[in-house]
Amino acid sequence: AHPPHLRAFWLATALLAALFSGSAAARFVASEPVLPDDPIAFAGLVLSLPLLYFAVDGSSGLAESAAATSTTEEEPSGASEAATSYATASWLSLATFSWINPLITKGYRAALGAQDVPQVAPSDTAEAAYALFVSNWPAAPAPGSKAGHPVITALLRSFWPQFLLTAALGVAHLSVMYIGPSLVDRFVQFVRRGGDMTDGLRLVGILLAGKAAETLASHHYEFQGQKLGMRIHAALLAVVYRKSLRLSTGARRAHGAGTIVNYMEVDAEEVSNVTHELHNLWLMPLQIAVALALLYTHLGPSVLTAVAAIAVVTVVVALANRRNMEYQFKFLGKRDERMKAITELLNYMRVIKLQAWEETFGSKISELREAELGWLAKSMYFMCANTIVLWSGPLAMTVLVFGTCVLTGVKLDAGKVFTATAFFRMLDGPMQSFPEAIAAVTQATVSLGRLDRYLLDAELADTTVEHVLDTDTGPDRVVVEVHDGMFAWDVRGKKESAKEEEENDDSEGEEDERIVEEAPVLETVLKGINMKVRKGELAAVVGMVGSGKSSLLSCIMGEMDKVSGKVRVCGSTAYVAQTAWIQNGTIQENILFGQPVDAERYKEVTRSCCLQKDLEMMEFGDQTEIGERGINLSGGQKQRIQLARAVYQNCDVYLLDDVFSAVDAHTGSYIFKECLRGMLKGKTILLVTHQVDFLHNVDNIFVMKDGMIAQSGKFDELLEAGSGFSALVAAHDSSMELVEHNRQVEKTEHSQPAVVRIPSLRSRSIGKGEKVIVAPEIEAATSKIIQEEERESGQVSWRVYKLYMTEAWGWWGVVGIFGLSLVWQASDMASDYWLSYETSGVIPFNPSLFIGVYVAIAGVSMVLQVIKTFLETVMGLQTAQIFFRKMFDSILHAPMSFFDTTPSGRILSRASSDQTTIDVVLAFFVGLTISMYISVLSTIVVTCQVAWPSVIAVIPLLLLNIWYRNRYLATSRELTRLEGVTKAPVIDHFTETVVGATTIRCFKKENEFFQENLERINSSLRMYFHNYAANEWLGFRLELIGTLVLSITAFLMISLPSNFIKKEFVGMSLSYGLSLNSLVYFAISISCMLENDMVAVERVNQFSTLPSEAAWRKEDHLPPNWPTHGDIDISDLKVRYRPNTPLILKGINVSIRGGEKIGVVGRTGSGKSTLIQALFRLVEPAEGKMIIDGVDLCALGLHDLRSRFGIIPQEPVLFEGTIRSNIDPVGQYSDAEIWLVWCP
């Protein structure tokens, strides 16, 4: 880049050339003698235009090659961005937003990557915001008193200095914003009467200084407000996540994972946005009061009639807003229900596809979406009414004021009329932004209430369990003790009937509040618990299903509510859950769980947990990435990996909940010997199990029955004592005898038993129907299951705009919106032309005609505004619903491989925040952008028509605006995309944490997980912060250019010959010119925001065109009552998970007759579940045939096939709802038929 002083010289040269050329053109038009240097002036203008470009661009390209080598060497890793970042910038750089120049330049020259974006300042990080927020959290209220509103209290205590700074900048902006309109009358008088050039130059200087100060104050007001909002957003995200690690069981059930996702994604954002919008609620009345006071000096008491219009507008908006607040609350409630249902659908998609229930669950979500859209439509229509009233407010004020002036005999001339219109035009901004502020405050009020209820909800009590860290004691010391314990689960939300929900539908918001705020509903599960486990003991907990075994481990971990008694645990604890919890990461990362690598110990742990053979079979060993929720592992592999994780932590006490349930007998015996009695020898182990065979080798046995410890002791002692334990052993022995008997019968009936040999599989280990599918276009082998999220680069395609604009009504909708906007703008301009015409003095002034025509034009303009606004809203809502349906249908029809390789956070972010953008924001922005560009063009036409020399300034203005817009947009677009990409990991990490919260708490890993959450939030904040900083960078420069152009236009008006400009049009020209710079900036800013928000359409559309699995139904392919016998013939079946991977099933040949009972055995990961998923066509075969009763399974529709098969999944799945809805989710059977199955 060239030195600043050289660039300033080039800019001054271009401006002087433009000024001399304008003077020469004026002399020529006025028929005055042409000076000899006039042709030189025009030539100089042409030659100086390249200098103008170089001055703005900062580089002529002449020194690029010379500096290329040094630049490459001096900036190895983004050092220049770090050096000029916000935290280290000078005051001048901060004032002019120049600190972001390096990022803008880099983004313009190449697509930005995450590594190119600098970090935020230390005071703006999530860590700093969270610490500040927590330190100002109000103290807990006295028992029996109301909690109040702790979130807003903590926010005000934490961020009041920044809030006051923003308010001060708003007042500074207000104090200078009316300088321009106040000078209109003085300019008109100066041009009409003439005067000293010094006075004229002083007017131009005051105009230039005032508009420059207004630009500086307004953009720093916006910037500081957005920065404050960012800090509040970071604090709320962090505190919501931290709360999720402490929520009690009942509170977690009452809120639900989907709702808490909305707390993070939507409610936190609503509250952070309102901190900026809140200032508009008091700035607007203040701006109106100042404007009326200044107008009073020009028009006298007639101005007071405008107060009537303001009063009517305020009352109407207040009444409409009160009703709209109810609609907003119900809309948010329905959105939570939809997100909760979508979360459940994604979590259990495998079972839903196996059972062919997609349509049932899809219709449930579609019904919730319809209800959500109904409340959204009501809210949007009220917001439209508010917008229409507030847009019409300034027009109504103009009619009232001018009408009163005519009635009271106030003489109207061009100066007074266009001073008034300039003031009223300045009121357009606050009057139009007021509905946005009201909507933001309305939504934020609801969101604050939701966050209050969530953050005040019940947490797990730290006093439930007494933890003793000192374990340096003798071998006989008691390390786990429960004395007279009585424990209960919080069962809130379990007892609501559908009838109650239907009756309370109208008061849904209040009902939701009551459910969440009520005291925990405790249901006693364990009572009279007395147990002692000594150091180094291996104690087993046995009992019938539902006897309280897992609850016993939960009470030791402090997960249950302690009603009475005492729990004491010495040393650190490890927990292996009955349902495996696996993180998205490599196998090694899951086993290490944050601990450093100890090669010898790591090898010993994998050996003792029987993982070595599995790792050998995997293409990338322990570096193989595990998909979300362990989708590419079998149930046994997941269980052994989480057991290895616990063993590697080297804790003192191990709580193992039925770790042998998902492994075969041989593997179970190996783990018991090598792990529990090997590596964990000397550790205290509490093992919940149904495996009676292992009980001979344990030190102590606790027998559970009906929530109590019925017996305890060693195996032989309990067997001799009889009662419950002997019954368990007898039941186990009798079941084994029955198996042996059936085996003997089979041997006598078949002299040559059919043995089906399944080829061994040396490939990536898969089980439970999971498959490893990476994007088809990736040909090279990779250990990554979850690929980096796809994001577009470069400009948002016009195809995306066309897709959104024509989705609902085709091109007719576009033509209708454009035509209405054009006609409405013409009617709005007609009123100013009428004012100019009537006050020009060309014709006699007729008061009644003047007001009559003006009122008629205003009425037409209002009617057109009503039609246009409601048409845009209806079109936007219909378009939003079409996009949701397309995306949701595409997700439902996607193959299982899509869910295996796509984190649910990516889908949820599109269904939540991106869909909300399409629902609410784009419905307004599309029509607003069209209207703003039409307004810009019409304003330029008027300005050039009245005082055509101003075109000399307007053309550079437009060129520079377009140039700046292109540089800005290239960077902002990529930052918006990166922001969308960095948001999803925050949600992914959160959903993963909610599922594994118990494990995380038991291992005392809350701080590590919280730190990971903060790092992900900071990654997202970087994109957000620099995105809106780039927005202010653009606005600041555009408005400064506009201010300079306005000042040049005013200078031309006072310096050109009197016969050159029609004096009666000076007021109109300045009135339009005052708004031109802000209008151009606003139009470009809105169009940039539209393009950034169109990224939401782009992202949703990505998931609207997913590859589909086979058709659900095919006509004429399914014989009646198929299958009739159940004969299965599998011929040369070969299955692979993607084209360039090894075969998983290698030529399976099986023939099974109907009615036979077939067992499929093999070690974990050998392909047992893969064979089942091939039968259900969750993965399509590469070769071979599967024929049942003469019908090729690959010729059937998927629902025709799956609905006629029954399957019991390896992992139990229960959906939210009643027991009946879980037994028959489709509603296919009557109650009588269900009772026959339930109680045969």
CSV table of N, CA and C in Angstrom, one decimal, residues 952-1030:
chain,number,residue,atom,x,y,z
A,952,ILE,N,-22.1,15.5,-10.5
A,952,ILE,CA,-20.6,15.3,-10.5
A,952,ILE,C,-20.2,14.7,-9.2
A,953,ALA,N,-20.9,15.0,-8.1
A,953,ALA,CA,-20.6,14.3,-6.8
A,953,ALA,C,-21.3,13.0,-6.6
A,954,VAL,N,-22.5,12.9,-7.2
A,954,VAL,CA,-23.3,11.7,-7.0
A,954,VAL,C,-22.6,10.5,-7.7
A,955,ILE,N,-22.1,10.7,-8.9
A,955,ILE,CA,-21.5,9.6,-9.6
A,955,ILE,C,-20.3,9.0,-8.9
A,956,PRO,N,-19.3,9.8,-8.4
A,956,PRO,CA,-18.2,9.2,-7.5
A,956,PRO,C,-18.8,8.5,-6.3
A,957,LEU,N,-19.9,9.1,-5.7
A,957,LEU,CA,-20.5,8.5,-4.5
A,957,LEU,C,-21.0,7.1,-4.8
A,958,LEU,N,-21.7,6.9,-5.9
A,958,LEU,CA,-22.2,5.6,-6.3
A,958,LEU,C,-21.1,4.6,-6.6
A,959,LEU,N,-20.0,5.1,-7.3
A,959,LEU,CA,-18.9,4.3,-7.7
A,959,LEU,C,-18.2,3.8,-6.4
A,960,LEU,N,-17.9,4.7,-5.5
A,960,LEU,CA,-17.2,4.4,-4.3
A,960,LEU,C,-18.0,3.5,-3.4
A,961,ASN,N,-19.3,3.8,-3.4
A,961,ASN,CA,-20.2,2.9,-2.6
A,961,ASN,C,-20.2,1.5,-3.1
A,962,ILE,N,-20.3,1.3,-4.4
A,962,ILE,CA,-20.2,0.0,-5.0
A,962,ILE,C,-18.9,-0.7,-4.7
A,963,TRP,N,-17.8,0.1,-4.9
A,963,TRP,CA,-16.5,-0.4,-4.6
A,963,TRP,C,-16.3,-0.9,-3.2
A,964,TYR,N,-16.7,0.0,-2.2
A,964,TYR,CA,-16.6,-0.4,-0.8
A,964,TYR,C,-17.5,-1.6,-0.5
A,965,ARG,N,-18.7,-1.6,-1.1
A,965,ARG,CA,-19.6,-2.7,-0.8
A,965,ARG,C,-19.0,-4.1,-1.3
A,966,ASN,N,-18.4,-4.1,-2.4
A,966,ASN,CA,-17.8,-5.3,-2.9
A,966,ASN,C,-16.7,-5.8,-2.0
A,967,ARG,N,-15.9,-4.9,-1.6
A,967,ARG,CA,-14.8,-5.3,-0.6
A,967,ARG,C,-15.3,-5.8,0.7
A,968,TYR,N,-16.3,-5.1,1.2
A,968,TYR,CA,-16.9,-5.5,2.5
A,968,TYR,C,-17.6,-6.8,2.3
A,969,LEU,N,-18.4,-7.0,1.3
A,969,LEU,CA,-19.3,-8.1,1.1
A,969,LEU,C,-18.5,-9.4,1.0
A,970,ALA,N,-17.3,-9.3,0.3
A,970,ALA,CA,-16.5,-10.5,0.1
A,970,ALA,C,-16.0,-11.1,1.5
A,971,THR,N,-15.7,-10.1,2.4
A,971,THR,CA,-15.3,-10.6,3.7
A,971,THR,C,-16.5,-11.0,4.6
A,972,SER,N,-17.5,-10.1,4.6
A,972,SER,CA,-18.6,-10.4,5.5
A,972,SER,C,-19.3,-11.7,5.2
A,973,ARG,N,-19.4,-12.0,3.9
A,973,ARG,CA,-20.1,-13.2,3.5
A,973,ARG,C,-19.4,-14.4,4.0
A,974,GLU,N,-18.1,-14.4,3.9
A,974,GLU,CA,-17.3,-15.6,4.5
A,974,GLU,C,-17.4,-15.6,6.0
A,975,LEU,N,-17.4,-14.5,6.6
A,975,LEU,CA,-17.5,-14.5,8.1
A,975,LEU,C,-18.8,-15.0,8.6
A,976,THR,N,-19.9,-14.6,7.8
A,976,THR,CA,-21.2,-15.1,8.1
A,976,THR,C,-21.3,-16.7,8.0
A,977,ARG,N,-20.7,-17.2,6.9
A,977,ARG,CA,-20.6,-18.6,6.8
A,977,ARG,C,-19.8,-19.3,7.8
A,978,LEU,N,-18.7,-18.7,8.2
A,978,LEU,CA,-17.8,-19.3,9.2
A,978,LEU,C,-18.6,-19.2,10.6
A,979,GLU,N,-19.3,-18.2,10.8
A,979,GLU,CA,-20.1,-18.1,12.0
A,979,GLU,C,-21.1,-19.2,12.1
A,980,GLY,N,-21.8,-19.5,11.0
A,980,GLY,CA,-22.7,-20.6,11.0
A,980,GLY,C,-22.0,-21.9,11.2
A,981,VAL,N,-20.8,-22.1,10.6
A,981,VAL,CA,-20.1,-23.4,10.8
A,981,VAL,C,-19.6,-23.5,12.2
A,982,THR,N,-19.2,-22.4,12.9
A,982,THR,CA,-18.7,-22.5,14.3
A,982,THR,C,-19.8,-22.5,15.3
A,983,LYS,N,-21.0,-22.2,14.9
A,983,LYS,CA,-22.1,-22.3,15.9
A,983,LYS,C,-22.5,-23.8,16.1
A,984,ALA,N,-22.5,-24.6,15.1
A,984,ALA,CA,-22.9,-26.0,15.3
A,984,ALA,C,-22.1,-26.8,16.3
A,985,PRO,N,-20.7,-26.6,16.3
A,985,PRO,CA,-20.0,-27.4,17.4
A,985,PRO,C,-20.4,-27.0,18.8
A,986,VAL,N,-20.8,-25.8,19.0
A,986,VAL,CA,-21.3,-25.4,20.4
A,986,VAL,C,-22.5,-26.3,20.7
A,987,ILE,N,-23.4,-26.4,19.8
A,987,ILE,CA,-24.7,-27.2,20.0
A,987,ILE,C,-24.3,-28.7,20.1
A,988,ASP,N,-23.4,-29.2,19.2
A,988,ASP,CA,-23.0,-30.6,19.3
A,988,ASP,C,-22.4,-30.9,20.6
A,989,HIS,N,-21.5,-30.1,21.1
A,989,HIS,CA,-20.8,-30.3,22.4
A,989,HIS,C,-21.9,-30.3,23.5
A,990,PHE,N,-22.8,-29.4,23.4
A,990,PHE,CA,-23.8,-29.3,24.5
A,990,PHE,C,-24.7,-30.6,24.5
A,991,THR,N,-25.2,-31.0,23.4
A,991,THR,CA,-26.1,-32.2,23.4
A,991,THR,C,-25.3,-33.4,23.8
A,992,GLU,N,-24.1,-33.5,23.5
A,992,GLU,CA,-23.2,-34.6,23.9
A,992,GLU,C,-23.0,-34.6,25.5
A,993,THR,N,-22.9,-33.3,26.0
A,993,THR,CA,-22.7,-33.2,27.4
A,993,THR,C,-24.0,-33.5,28.2
A,994,VAL,N,-25.2,-33.2,27.7
A,994,VAL,CA,-26.4,-33.5,28.4
A,994,VAL,C,-26.6,-35.0,28.5
A,995,VAL,N,-26.3,-35.7,27.5
A,995,VAL,CA,-26.5,-37.2,27.5
A,995,VAL,C,-25.5,-37.8,28.5
A,996,GLY,N,-24.3,-37.3,28.6
A,996,GLY,CA,-23.2,-37.9,29.5
A,996,GLY,C,-23.0,-37.1,30.8
A,997,ALA,N,-24.0,-36.3,31.2
A,997,ALA,CA,-23.8,-35.5,32.4
A,997,ALA,C,-23.4,-36.3,33.6
A,998,THR,N,-24.1,-37.4,33.8
A,998,THR,CA,-23.8,-38.2,35.0
A,998,THR,C,-22.4,-38.7,35.0
A,999,THR,N,-21.9,-39.2,33.8
A,999,THR,CA,-20.5,-39.7,33.7
A,999,THR,C,-19.5,-38.6,34.0
A,1000,ILE,N,-19.8,-37.4,33.4
A,1000,ILE,CA,-18.9,-36.3,33.5
A,1000,ILE,C,-18.8,-35.9,35.0
A,1001,ARG,N,-19.9,-35.8,35.7
A,1001,ARG,CA,-19.9,-35.4,37.1
A,1001,ARG,C,-19.2,-36.4,37.9
A,1002,CYS,N,-19.4,-37.7,37.7
A,1002,CYS,CA,-18.8,-38.7,38.5
A,1002,CYS,C,-17.2,-38.7,38.4
A,1003,PHE,N,-16.7,-38.4,37.1
A,1003,PHE,CA,-15.3,-38.3,36.9
A,1003,PHE,C,-14.7,-36.9,37.3
A,1004,LYS,N,-15.6,-36.0,37.8
A,1004,LYS,CA,-15.2,-34.7,38.2
A,1004,LYS,C,-14.6,-34.0,37.0
A,1005,LYS,N,-15.2,-34.1,35.8
A,1005,LYS,CA,-14.6,-33.5,34.6
A,1005,LYS,C,-15.4,-32.2,34.2
A,1006,GLU,N,-16.2,-31.7,35.1
A,1006,GLU,CA,-17.1,-30.6,34.7
A,1006,GLU,C,-16.2,-29.4,34.2
A,1007,ASN,N,-15.1,-29.1,34.9
A,1007,ASN,CA,-14.3,-27.9,34.5
A,1007,ASN,C,-13.7,-28.1,33.1
A,1008,GLU,N,-13.2,-29.3,32.8
A,1008,GLU,CA,-12.6,-29.6,31.5
A,1008,GLU,C,-13.7,-29.4,30.4
A,1009,PHE,N,-14.8,-29.9,30.6
A,1009,PHE,CA,-15.9,-29.8,29.6
A,1009,PHE,C,-16.3,-28.4,29.5
A,1010,PHE,N,-16.4,-27.7,30.6
A,1010,PHE,CA,-16.8,-26.3,30.5
A,1010,PHE,C,-15.8,-25.4,29.8
A,1011,GLN,N,-14.5,-25.7,30.0
A,1011,GLN,CA,-13.4,-25.0,29.2
A,1011,GLN,C,-13.5,-25.3,27.7
A,1012,GLU,N,-13.9,-26.5,27.4
A,1012,GLU,CA,-14.0,-26.9,26.0
A,1012,GLU,C,-15.2,-26.1,25.4
A,1013,ASN,N,-16.3,-25.9,26.2
A,1013,ASN,CA,-17.4,-25.1,25.7
A,1013,ASN,C,-17.0,-23.7,25.5
A,1014,LEU,N,-16.2,-23.1,26.4
A,1014,LEU,CA,-15.8,-21.7,26.3
A,1014,LEU,C,-15.0,-21.5,25.0
A,1015,GLU,N,-14.1,-22.5,24.7
A,1015,GLU,CA,-13.3,-22.4,23.6
A,1015,GLU,C,-14.1,-22.4,22.3
A,1016,ARG,N,-15.1,-23.2,22.3
A,1016,ARG,CA,-16.0,-23.3,21.1
A,1016,ARG,C,-16.8,-22.0,21.0
A,1017,ILE,N,-17.3,-21.4,22.1
A,1017,ILE,CA,-18.0,-20.1,22.1
A,1017,ILE,C,-17.0,-19.0,21.6
A,1018,ASN,N,-15.8,-19.0,22.0
A,1018,ASN,CA,-14.9,-18.0,21.6
A,1018,ASN,C,-14.6,-18.1,20.1
A,1019,SER,N,-14.6,-19.3,19.5
A,1019,SER,CA,-14.4,-19.5,18.1
A,1019,SER,C,-15.5,-18.9,17.3
A,1020,SER,N,-16.8,-19.0,17.8
A,1020,SER,CA,-17.9,-18.4,17.2
A,1020,SER,C,-17.9,-16.9,17.4
A,1021,LEU,N,-17.5,-16.4,18.6
A,1021,LEU,CA,-17.4,-15.0,18.8
A,1021,LEU,C,-16.5,-14.2,17.9
A,1022,ARG,N,-15.4,-14.9,17.5
A,1022,ARG,CA,-14.4,-14.3,16.6
A,1022,ARG,C,-15.1,-13.9,15.3
A,1023,MET,N,-15.9,-14.8,14.8
A,1023,MET,CA,-16.5,-14.5,13.5
A,1023,MET,C,-17.6,-13.4,13.7
A,1024,TYR,N,-18.4,-13.5,14.7
A,1024,TYR,CA,-19.4,-12.5,14.9
A,1024,TYR,C,-18.9,-11.1,15.1
A,1025,PHE,N,-17.8,-11.0,16.0
A,1025,PHE,CA,-17.3,-9.7,16.3
A,1025,PHE,C,-16.7,-9.0,15.0
A,1026,HIS,N,-15.9,-9.8,14.3
A,1026,HIS,CA,-15.3,-9.1,13.1
A,1026,HIS,C,-16.3,-8.9,12.0
A,1027,ASN,N,-17.4,-9.7,12.0
A,1027,ASN,CA,-18.4,-9.5,11.0
A,1027,ASN,C,-19.1,-8.1,11.2
A,1028,TYR,N,-19.6,-7.9,12.4
A,1028,TYR,CA,-20.3,-6.6,12.6
A,1028,TYR,C,-19.3,-5.4,12.7
A,1029,ALA,N,-18.0,-5.7,13.0
A,1029,ALA,CA,-17.0,-4.6,12.9
A,1029,ALA,C,-16.8,-4.2,11.4
A,1030,ALA,N,-16.8,-5.2,10.6
A,1030,ALA,CA,-16.7,-4.9,9.1
A,1030,ALA,C,-18.0,-4.1,8.6
